Short mmCIF file of C-alpha atoms (C1' of nucleotides) in Angstrom, two decimals:
data_model
loop_
_atom_site.label_atom_id
_atom_site.label_comp_id
_atom_site.label_asym_id
_atom_site.label_seq_id
_atom_site.Cartn_x
_atom_site.Cartn_y
_atom_site.Cartn_z
CA MET P 1 129.08 13.09 -146.41
CA PRO P 2 127.83 12.93 -150.03
CA ARG P 3 128.65 15.77 -152.32
CA ARG P 4 125.98 18.44 -152.49
CA ALA P 5 123.88 18.15 -155.62
CA ASN P 6 124.31 21.76 -156.75
CA ALA P 7 127.97 22.10 -155.81
CA GLU P 8 130.27 23.83 -158.26
CA PRO P 9 133.69 22.26 -158.48
CA LEU P 10 136.23 23.37 -155.92
CA THR P 11 138.98 25.71 -157.09
CA GLU P 12 141.88 27.45 -155.37
CA GLN P 13 140.00 30.73 -155.76
CA ARG P 14 136.80 29.45 -154.16
CA LEU P 15 138.80 28.07 -151.26
CA LEU P 16 140.73 31.31 -150.77
CA THR P 17 137.60 33.43 -150.94
CA ALA P 18 135.80 31.23 -148.43
CA ALA P 19 138.86 31.17 -146.16
CA LEU P 20 139.15 34.97 -146.14
CA ALA P 21 135.44 35.29 -145.41
CA LEU P 22 135.78 32.92 -142.44
CA VAL P 23 138.76 34.84 -141.09
CA ASP P 24 137.13 38.25 -141.56
CA GLU P 25 133.74 37.31 -140.19
CA ARG P 26 134.49 34.91 -137.42
CA GLY P 27 138.17 35.37 -136.62
CA LEU P 28 141.19 33.25 -137.20
CA GLY P 29 140.04 30.70 -134.67
CA SER P 30 137.28 29.81 -137.09
CA LEU P 31 139.60 29.03 -139.96
CA SER P 32 140.27 25.34 -139.72
CA MET P 33 140.79 23.03 -142.64
CA ARG P 34 137.73 21.13 -141.50
CA LYS P 35 135.46 24.16 -141.26
CA LEU P 36 136.68 25.44 -144.60
CA GLY P 37 135.63 22.19 -146.22
CA ALA P 38 132.31 22.29 -144.41
CA ALA P 39 131.69 25.90 -145.48
CA LEU P 40 131.91 24.77 -149.10
CA GLY P 41 129.76 21.69 -148.59
CA VAL P 42 132.61 19.32 -149.18
CA ASP P 43 134.48 16.71 -147.19
CA PRO P 44 136.92 18.43 -144.84
CA MET P 45 139.85 16.63 -146.41
CA ALA P 46 139.10 17.84 -149.92
CA VAL P 47 141.03 21.04 -149.14
CA TYR P 48 144.23 19.02 -149.08
CA TYR P 49 143.87 18.33 -152.75
CA TYR P 50 144.44 22.04 -153.44
CA PHE P 51 146.78 23.06 -150.63
CA PRO P 52 149.35 20.77 -149.05
CA ASN P 53 148.64 22.15 -145.56
CA LYS P 54 147.22 25.03 -143.57
CA GLN P 55 150.46 27.01 -143.63
CA ALA P 56 150.43 27.03 -147.44
CA LEU P 57 146.83 28.20 -147.48
CA LEU P 58 147.64 31.09 -145.13
CA ARG P 59 150.68 32.00 -147.20
CA ARG P 60 148.57 32.33 -150.34
CA LEU P 61 145.88 34.29 -148.53
CA THR P 62 148.48 36.72 -147.18
CA GLY P 63 150.13 37.20 -150.55
CA ASP P 64 146.84 37.84 -152.31
CA VAL P 65 145.63 40.41 -149.78
CA PHE P 66 148.93 42.29 -149.63
CA GLN P 67 149.13 42.61 -153.41
CA ARG P 68 146.82 45.59 -153.00
CA MET P 69 149.66 47.60 -151.46
CA ARG P 70 151.18 47.71 -154.93
CA ASP P 71 148.53 50.18 -156.13
CA VAL P 72 149.75 53.10 -154.01
CA ASP P 73 150.23 56.22 -156.15
CA ARG P 74 153.85 56.82 -157.12
CA SER P 75 153.82 60.50 -158.04
CA GLY P 76 154.01 63.74 -156.03
CA ALA P 77 156.09 64.89 -153.06
CA TRP P 78 157.72 62.12 -151.03
CA GLN P 79 156.05 63.29 -147.83
CA ARG P 80 152.64 62.85 -149.40
CA ARG P 81 153.53 59.46 -150.85
CA VAL P 82 154.64 58.27 -147.42
CA GLN P 83 151.36 59.41 -145.92
CA THR P 84 149.36 57.73 -148.65
CA TRP P 85 151.25 54.48 -148.22
CA ALA P 86 150.71 54.49 -144.46
CA ARG P 87 147.02 55.27 -144.79
CA THR P 88 146.54 52.56 -147.39
CA TYR P 89 148.24 49.99 -145.20
CA ARG P 90 146.17 51.03 -142.24
CA ARG P 91 142.96 50.73 -144.22
CA LEU P 92 143.89 47.30 -145.53
CA ALA P 93 144.68 46.17 -142.00
CA LEU P 94 141.39 47.44 -140.65
CA GLU P 95 139.56 45.59 -143.42
CA HIS P 96 141.25 42.32 -142.52
CA PRO P 97 142.26 42.69 -138.89
CA ASN P 98 142.19 39.02 -138.10
CA LEU P 99 144.46 38.20 -140.98
CA VAL P 100 146.92 40.94 -140.04
CA ILE P 101 147.17 39.55 -136.54
CA GLU P 102 148.01 36.17 -137.92
CA ILE P 103 150.54 37.58 -140.31
CA VAL P 104 152.52 39.36 -137.68
CA ALA P 105 152.75 36.35 -135.40
CA ASN P 106 153.76 34.07 -138.21
CA THR P 107 157.33 34.12 -139.55
CA ASP P 108 156.23 32.51 -142.73
CA ALA P 109 153.45 34.98 -143.48
CA VAL P 110 155.64 37.96 -142.57
CA MET P 111 158.15 36.93 -145.18
CA VAL P 112 155.43 36.86 -147.81
CA ALA P 113 153.83 40.17 -146.84
CA VAL P 114 156.81 42.39 -146.11
CA PRO P 115 158.52 42.65 -149.49
CA ILE P 116 155.21 43.18 -151.29
CA ALA P 117 154.07 45.89 -148.91
CA ASN P 118 157.37 47.74 -148.52
CA GLU P 119 158.23 48.28 -152.15
CA ALA P 120 156.11 51.39 -152.78
CA LEU P 121 157.20 52.95 -149.50
CA GLU P 122 160.85 52.46 -150.33
CA ALA P 123 160.34 54.13 -153.69
CA ALA P 124 158.75 57.15 -152.00
CA LEU P 125 161.63 57.49 -149.55
CA ARG P 126 164.26 57.18 -152.25
CA ALA P 127 162.66 60.25 -153.83
CA SER P 128 163.30 62.24 -150.63
CA GLY P 129 167.04 62.59 -151.18
CA LEU P 130 168.02 60.59 -148.09
CA ASP P 131 171.02 58.36 -148.69
CA ALA P 132 170.48 54.66 -149.32
CA GLU P 133 171.22 53.60 -145.77
CA ALA P 134 168.84 56.17 -144.30
CA VAL P 135 166.14 55.14 -146.76
CA GLU P 136 166.36 51.55 -145.60
CA MET P 137 166.19 52.54 -141.95
CA ALA P 138 163.33 54.95 -142.58
CA VAL P 139 161.38 52.16 -144.29
CA TYR P 140 161.74 50.06 -141.15
CA LEU P 141 160.75 52.94 -138.91
CA ILE P 142 157.55 53.58 -140.82
CA VAL P 143 156.62 49.96 -141.45
CA ASP P 144 157.25 49.04 -137.83
CA TYR P 145 155.24 52.00 -136.61
CA VAL P 146 152.26 51.24 -138.82
CA ASN P 147 152.42 47.56 -137.93
CA GLY P 148 152.42 48.40 -134.25
CA LEU P 149 149.59 50.88 -134.63
CA VAL P 150 147.45 48.53 -136.60
CA LEU P 151 147.94 45.74 -134.12
CA GLY P 152 147.09 48.00 -131.26
CA GLU P 153 143.94 49.16 -132.99
CA VAL P 154 142.95 45.65 -133.87
CA ALA P 155 143.71 44.17 -130.49
CA MET P 156 141.98 46.93 -128.56
CA ARG P 157 139.10 47.21 -131.00
CA GLN P 158 138.68 50.85 -129.93
CA ARG P 159 139.11 53.27 -132.76
CA GLU P 160 137.82 56.66 -131.66
CA GLU P 161 140.73 59.07 -131.42
CA GLU P 162 143.26 56.80 -133.10
CA SER P 163 143.09 58.71 -136.37
CA ALA P 164 144.34 61.95 -134.79
CA SER P 165 147.08 59.97 -133.13
CA PHE P 166 148.02 58.35 -136.43
CA GLU P 167 148.25 61.65 -138.31
CA PHE P 168 150.26 63.15 -135.44
CA ALA P 169 152.70 60.25 -135.59
CA LEU P 170 153.17 60.54 -139.33
CA SER P 171 153.85 64.25 -139.10
CA VAL P 172 156.35 63.75 -136.27
CA ILE P 173 158.18 61.09 -138.25
CA ILE P 174 158.22 63.22 -141.38
CA SER P 175 159.50 66.25 -139.43
CA GLY P 176 162.24 64.07 -137.97
CA LEU P 177 163.25 62.90 -141.43
CA GLU P 178 163.26 66.48 -142.71
CA SER P 179 165.65 67.45 -139.87
CA ARG P 180 167.98 64.67 -140.98
CA LEU P 181 167.80 65.92 -144.53
CA ARG P 182 168.67 69.51 -143.52
CA GLU P 183 171.57 68.34 -141.36
CA SER P 184 173.10 66.29 -144.15
CA GLY P 185 172.91 69.26 -146.54
CA ALA P 186 170.77 67.38 -149.02
CA PRO P 187 168.99 69.08 -151.94
CA PRO P 188 165.70 70.84 -151.15
CA VAL P 189 162.72 68.84 -150.02
CA GLY P 190 160.55 67.32 -152.69
CA SER P 191 163.26 67.27 -155.34
CA LEU P 192 163.52 64.32 -157.67
CA MET A 1 149.39 8.68 -113.63
CA PRO A 2 150.51 8.41 -109.98
CA ARG A 3 152.13 11.42 -108.40
CA ARG A 4 155.90 11.43 -108.58
CA ALA A 5 157.51 10.40 -105.30
CA ASN A 6 159.79 13.43 -104.99
CA ALA A 7 157.30 16.00 -106.24
CA GLU A 8 157.03 19.28 -104.36
CA PRO A 9 153.51 20.58 -104.09
CA LEU A 10 152.23 22.60 -107.02
CA THR A 11 151.98 26.37 -106.57
CA GLU A 12 150.98 29.23 -108.85
CA GLN A 13 154.63 30.28 -108.96
CA ARG A 14 155.90 26.85 -110.01
CA LEU A 15 153.26 26.71 -112.73
CA LEU A 16 154.09 30.19 -114.01
CA THR A 17 157.83 29.51 -114.03
CA ALA A 18 157.36 26.25 -115.88
CA ALA A 19 154.94 27.87 -118.33
CA LEU A 20 157.37 30.69 -119.14
CA ALA A 21 160.18 28.18 -119.63
CA LEU A 22 158.05 26.18 -122.06
CA VAL A 23 157.15 29.31 -124.02
CA ASP A 24 160.71 30.63 -124.12
CA GLU A 25 162.37 27.36 -124.98
CA ARG A 26 159.94 25.66 -127.27
CA GLY A 27 157.56 28.35 -128.45
CA LEU A 28 153.97 29.12 -127.71
CA GLY A 29 152.81 26.04 -129.55
CA SER A 30 154.38 24.01 -126.78
CA LEU A 31 152.41 25.65 -124.02
CA SER A 32 149.35 23.51 -123.56
CA MET A 33 147.62 22.88 -120.30
CA ARG A 34 148.41 19.21 -120.76
CA LYS A 35 152.10 19.68 -121.45
CA LEU A 36 152.40 22.07 -118.55
CA GLY A 37 151.04 19.43 -116.20
CA ALA A 38 153.31 16.83 -117.73
CA ALA A 39 156.36 19.11 -117.35
CA LEU A 40 155.72 19.20 -113.61
CA GLY A 41 155.06 15.48 -113.29
CA VAL A 42 151.42 15.95 -112.49
CA ASP A 43 148.11 15.04 -114.05
CA PRO A 44 147.37 17.47 -116.89
CA MET A 45 144.16 18.56 -115.22
CA ALA A 46 145.84 19.62 -111.98
CA VAL A 47 146.61 22.99 -113.56
CA TYR A 48 142.91 23.80 -113.48
CA TYR A 49 142.99 23.83 -109.72
CA TYR A 50 145.23 26.93 -109.85
CA PHE A 51 144.04 28.68 -112.99
CA PRO A 52 140.48 28.54 -114.29
CA ASN A 53 141.65 28.29 -117.91
CA LYS A 54 144.50 28.91 -120.33
CA GLN A 55 143.55 32.55 -120.93
CA ALA A 56 143.89 33.31 -117.22
CA LEU A 57 147.30 31.62 -117.12
CA LEU A 58 148.51 33.71 -120.05
CA ARG A 59 147.15 36.86 -118.48
CA ARG A 60 149.14 36.25 -115.31
CA LEU A 61 152.28 35.38 -117.24
CA THR A 62 151.99 38.59 -119.25
CA GLY A 63 151.40 40.74 -116.19
CA ASP A 64 154.37 39.26 -114.33
CA VAL A 65 156.79 39.69 -117.21
CA PHE A 66 155.71 43.26 -117.98
CA GLN A 67 156.11 44.37 -114.38
CA ARG A 68 159.80 44.73 -115.19
CA MET A 69 159.04 47.80 -117.30
CA ARG A 70 158.28 49.62 -114.07
CA ASP A 71 162.00 49.72 -113.18
CA VAL A 72 162.96 52.17 -115.93
CA ASP A 73 164.97 55.07 -114.49
CA ARG A 74 162.86 58.19 -113.95
CA SER A 75 165.53 60.91 -113.76
CA GLY A 76 167.46 62.88 -116.39
CA ALA A 77 166.52 64.52 -119.69
CA TRP A 78 163.27 63.34 -121.26
CA GLN A 79 165.00 62.37 -124.49
CA ARG A 80 167.28 60.01 -122.62
CA ARG A 81 164.42 58.56 -120.59
CA VAL A 82 162.49 57.82 -123.78
CA GLN A 83 165.52 56.05 -125.21
CA THR A 84 166.01 54.03 -122.05
CA TRP A 85 162.38 53.00 -121.98
CA ALA A 86 162.46 51.89 -125.60
CA ARG A 87 165.69 49.95 -125.14
CA THR A 88 164.35 48.24 -122.03
CA TYR A 89 161.17 47.20 -123.80
CA ARG A 90 163.13 45.92 -126.73
CA ARG A 91 165.40 43.88 -124.47
CA LEU A 92 162.46 42.40 -122.59
CA ALA A 93 160.81 41.45 -125.87
CA LEU A 94 163.94 39.79 -127.18
CA GLU A 95 164.20 37.78 -123.96
CA HIS A 96 160.65 36.50 -124.32
CA PRO A 97 159.90 36.75 -128.03
CA ASN A 98 157.32 33.99 -128.07
CA LEU A 99 155.37 35.58 -125.25
CA VAL A 100 155.43 38.98 -126.93
CA ILE A 101 154.00 37.50 -130.10
CA GLU A 102 151.15 36.02 -128.14
CA ILE A 103 150.53 39.24 -126.30
CA VAL A 104 150.14 41.30 -129.38
CA ALA A 105 147.69 38.94 -131.03
CA ASN A 106 145.61 38.61 -127.89
CA THR A 107 143.20 41.37 -126.91
CA ASP A 108 143.14 40.14 -123.38
CA ALA A 109 146.91 40.10 -122.91
CA VAL A 110 147.33 43.49 -124.59
CA MET A 111 145.04 45.04 -122.04
CA VAL A 112 147.14 43.63 -119.23
CA ALA A 113 150.50 44.62 -120.71
CA VAL A 114 149.84 48.07 -122.10
CA PRO A 115 149.07 50.10 -118.97
CA ILE A 116 151.95 48.54 -117.06
CA ALA A 117 154.46 49.16 -119.83
CA ASN A 118 153.35 52.66 -120.84
CA GLU A 119 153.38 54.34 -117.48
CA ALA A 120 157.11 55.15 -117.29
CA LEU A 121 157.15 56.33 -120.90
CA GLU A 122 154.26 58.67 -120.28
CA ALA A 123 156.07 60.16 -117.29
CA ALA A 124 159.15 60.82 -119.43
CA LEU A 125 157.12 62.56 -122.12
CA ARG A 126 155.24 64.69 -119.63
CA ALA A 127 158.64 66.03 -118.56
CA SER A 128 159.30 67.22 -122.13
CA GLY A 129 156.89 70.14 -121.95
CA LEU A 130 154.58 68.82 -124.65
CA ASP A 131 150.93 69.48 -123.89
CA ALA A 132 148.79 66.67 -122.49
CA GLU A 133 147.24 65.74 -125.81
CA ALA A 134 150.60 65.60 -127.57
CA VAL A 135 152.03 63.50 -124.73
CA GLU A 136 149.31 60.93 -125.19
CA MET A 137 149.79 60.76 -128.92
CA ALA A 138 153.57 60.59 -128.55
CA VAL A 139 153.18 57.63 -126.18
CA TYR A 140 151.20 55.80 -128.86
CA LEU A 141 153.73 56.68 -131.52
CA ILE A 142 156.63 55.28 -129.53
CA VAL A 143 154.83 52.25 -128.13
CA ASP A 144 153.46 51.34 -131.52
CA TYR A 145 156.84 51.74 -133.15
CA VAL A 146 158.64 49.59 -130.59
CA ASN A 147 155.90 46.97 -130.75
CA GLY A 148 156.17 46.84 -134.51
CA LEU A 149 159.96 46.67 -134.39
CA VAL A 150 160.02 43.95 -131.83
CA LEU A 151 157.53 41.86 -133.75
CA GLY A 152 159.49 42.29 -136.92
CA GLU A 153 162.67 41.24 -135.19
CA VAL A 154 161.01 38.30 -133.55
CA ALA A 155 159.16 37.12 -136.62
CA MET A 156 162.15 37.46 -138.90
CA ARG A 157 164.63 36.16 -136.37
CA GLN A 158 167.34 38.15 -138.12
CA ARG A 159 168.94 40.71 -135.89
CA GLU A 160 172.13 41.91 -137.54
CA GLU A 161 171.74 45.57 -138.42
CA GLU A 162 168.48 46.08 -136.55
CA SER A 163 170.19 47.95 -133.71
CA ALA A 164 171.42 50.73 -135.98
CA SER A 165 167.94 50.93 -137.44
CA PHE A 166 166.41 51.11 -133.98
CA GLU A 167 168.67 53.96 -132.82
CA PHE A 168 168.05 55.79 -136.08
CA ALA A 169 164.30 55.51 -135.56
CA LEU A 170 164.46 56.78 -132.00
CA SER A 171 166.53 59.79 -133.01
CA VAL A 172 164.17 60.61 -135.88
CA ILE A 173 161.17 60.42 -133.56
CA ILE A 174 162.87 62.54 -130.94
CA SER A 175 163.89 65.14 -133.54
CA GLY A 176 160.32 65.25 -134.75
CA LEU A 177 159.04 65.82 -131.22
CA GLU A 178 161.62 68.56 -130.68
CA SER A 179 160.36 70.33 -133.82
CA ARG A 180 156.84 70.22 -132.39
CA LEU A 181 158.12 71.66 -129.16
CA ARG A 182 159.89 74.53 -130.92
CA GLU A 183 156.85 75.33 -133.05
CA SER A 184 154.55 75.54 -130.05
CA GLY A 185 156.95 77.92 -128.27
CA ALA A 186 157.34 75.65 -125.27
CA PRO A 187 160.00 76.16 -122.58
CA PRO A 188 163.54 74.98 -123.42
CA VAL A 189 164.19 71.29 -123.90
CA GLY A 190 164.84 69.22 -120.81
CA SER A 191 163.03 71.55 -118.43
CA LEU A 192 160.95 70.08 -115.62
"C1'" DA K 1 142.56 20.75 -100.06
"C1'" DC K 2 144.67 18.91 -103.81
"C1'" DC K 3 144.99 15.89 -107.58
"C1'" DT K 4 143.27 12.16 -110.89
"C1'" DG K 5 141.10 10.12 -115.02
"C1'" DA K 6 137.42 9.41 -118.12
"C1'" DA K 7 134.78 11.89 -121.40
"C1'" DC K 8 133.44 15.40 -124.98
"C1'" DA K 9 134.01 18.21 -128.83
"C1'" DC K 10 137.34 19.88 -131.28
"C1'" DC K 11 142.18 20.28 -134.15
"C1'" DG K 12 145.87 19.09 -138.52
"C1'" DT K 13 147.38 15.55 -141.23
"C1'" DT K 14 147.97 10.82 -143.50
"C1'" DC K 15 146.42 7.31 -146.19
"C1'" DA K 16 143.71 3.96 -148.56
"C1'" DA K 17 139.63 3.91 -151.01
"C1'" DG K 18 135.82 5.28 -153.92
"C1'" DT K 19 133.85 7.49 -158.39
"C1'" DA D 1 141.22 13.89 -161.51
"C1'" DC D 2 138.76 14.86 -157.63
"C1'" DC D 3 136.74 13.79 -153.40
"C1'" DT D 4 135.62 10.71 -149.26
"C1'" DG D 5 136.10 8.65 -144.63
"C1'" DA D 6 138.48 6.21 -141.17
"C1'" DA D 7 142.36 6.76 -138.26
"C1'" DC D 8 146.06 8.98 -135.36
"C1'" DA D 9 147.94 12.07 -132.21
"C1'" DC D 10 146.94 16.04 -130.47
"C1'" DC D 11 143.99 20.26 -128.14
"C1'" DG D 12 140.91 22.88 -123.94
"C1'" DT D 13 137.60 22.06 -120.71
"C1'" DT D 14 134.05 19.67 -117.59
"C1'" DC D 15 132.96 16.72 -114.12
"C1'" DA D 16 132.75 13.04 -110.87
"C1'" DA D 17 135.82 10.67 -108.16
"C1'" DG D 18 139.74 9.55 -105.28
"C1'" DT D 19 143.09 10.59 -101.12
#
DNA sequence: ACCTGAACACCGTTCAAGT
DNA sequence: ACCTGAACACCGTTCAAGT
C-alpha cells in the first residue's frame, strides 16, 4: 500500500489519539495494530516503529488518560474531597468505558493507572485524621468500590438510577469512616 | 486428526470442565475453541456441535460457577450474613480469577452472573430493616465494592495484607448502614 | 447423531527490504 | 530515519462431507 499523498508524518501522539478514538468509538475489539495503521493511512506494521508492541501502546494510552485524575481539587473538607475524587473518576470512566474495561482486566495497565489515580484520594483521606493504616485501607475501599461501580455501569450500559445509588454509597462509606474516627477519639472532623 | 482410540464421547459437561481447567490453569488467553477441542483429543470444530459459539460457552461456564453463591447461609444477624456473602464471593473469585476477569469485562457474562450472585445478599439486607430503596442501593454498594476488590487482587496478584483491608471495608460499610438505620428511626438492629 | 477438515477473514509479531 | 510487505503461527466461525 503506497503512502497517502497528503499524509502527515506519523508521531506517537497521532497514534495515541487515533488509538483512543478507535477504542472509544468502536470498542476495544476494534483496536488492533493493523486497524490502527489503516486508520492513519499507513502500512499496518508502521506502528511498530513507534511502539514495540500492543501492550506498550495500551500502557501509554492508560497512563495518558489517567493523568487527568491529578487535577482533583486539594482544598476543603476531606469528605468533600473524597466525593469530588470519586465523581471525577466516575466521569473519566464513563468517557472512556472501553479503555477502563481493558485496564481492569490487564495487570500491566492496572499498575500504570492505580498509583496515578490514587494519589489525590490518599491526600484527602490523610486530611481526615485517620491513622496511616486506616488511610491506606480506606483508599482501597473507595477505589475498589468506584472501580466496581464503573465496571458495572459500563458492562450493563444502563445508567438511569445509578447516580442516586452512587451518592448513597459515598455517603454510607463516609458515615462509616466518621464512626471510626469518633471511636478512635480523633480530633474533630474536617481538621487539618 | 483421527479420533483417539480410548476417547469417551464428548458431552457438555466434559467440555465445560475442560474449559474451566484451561481458564484456571493457563488463563483466559488459553481458552480457544481450537485448544479446547485439542485438550479433549477431538477435532477443534467438534465443540461447535455442543455450543453454537464461544460466547455461549462462556455464558454457561459463568452461570455454573456462580451457582455456588446460592449456598450462602440465610440465617442469623443481617450484618453477619452480609459478611458471609462477601467472603464467599471473594473466595469464589480467588478460585477462578481468570474467569472473574472475563466476566466483568463482558456484558453478556455480567448479566448471567449478577442476578445469581446478588440474590442471597439482597435477602440479608432486607432483613436489616432498611427500606426497599435503600436495600437496593446497599446491594449495589456491596457488590460493586467486592467486584472492585476482587479485580484489584486478581490483577495485582499480590494478596498479603488485602484480608485486613477487606474486613476493614466491610466493617466501615456496615457501620455506615447502621448509621442510616438509626437516622431513619428503624426497629432495632438484627430484627426480622 | 456426532465428528472431521478445508476454507475464510481476521489477529500480533518478526524480519528483510525499500526509499 | 521511516515505512513497506511477505511470512508465520495463531484466532472464531461456516460449511460440506464423512461415519
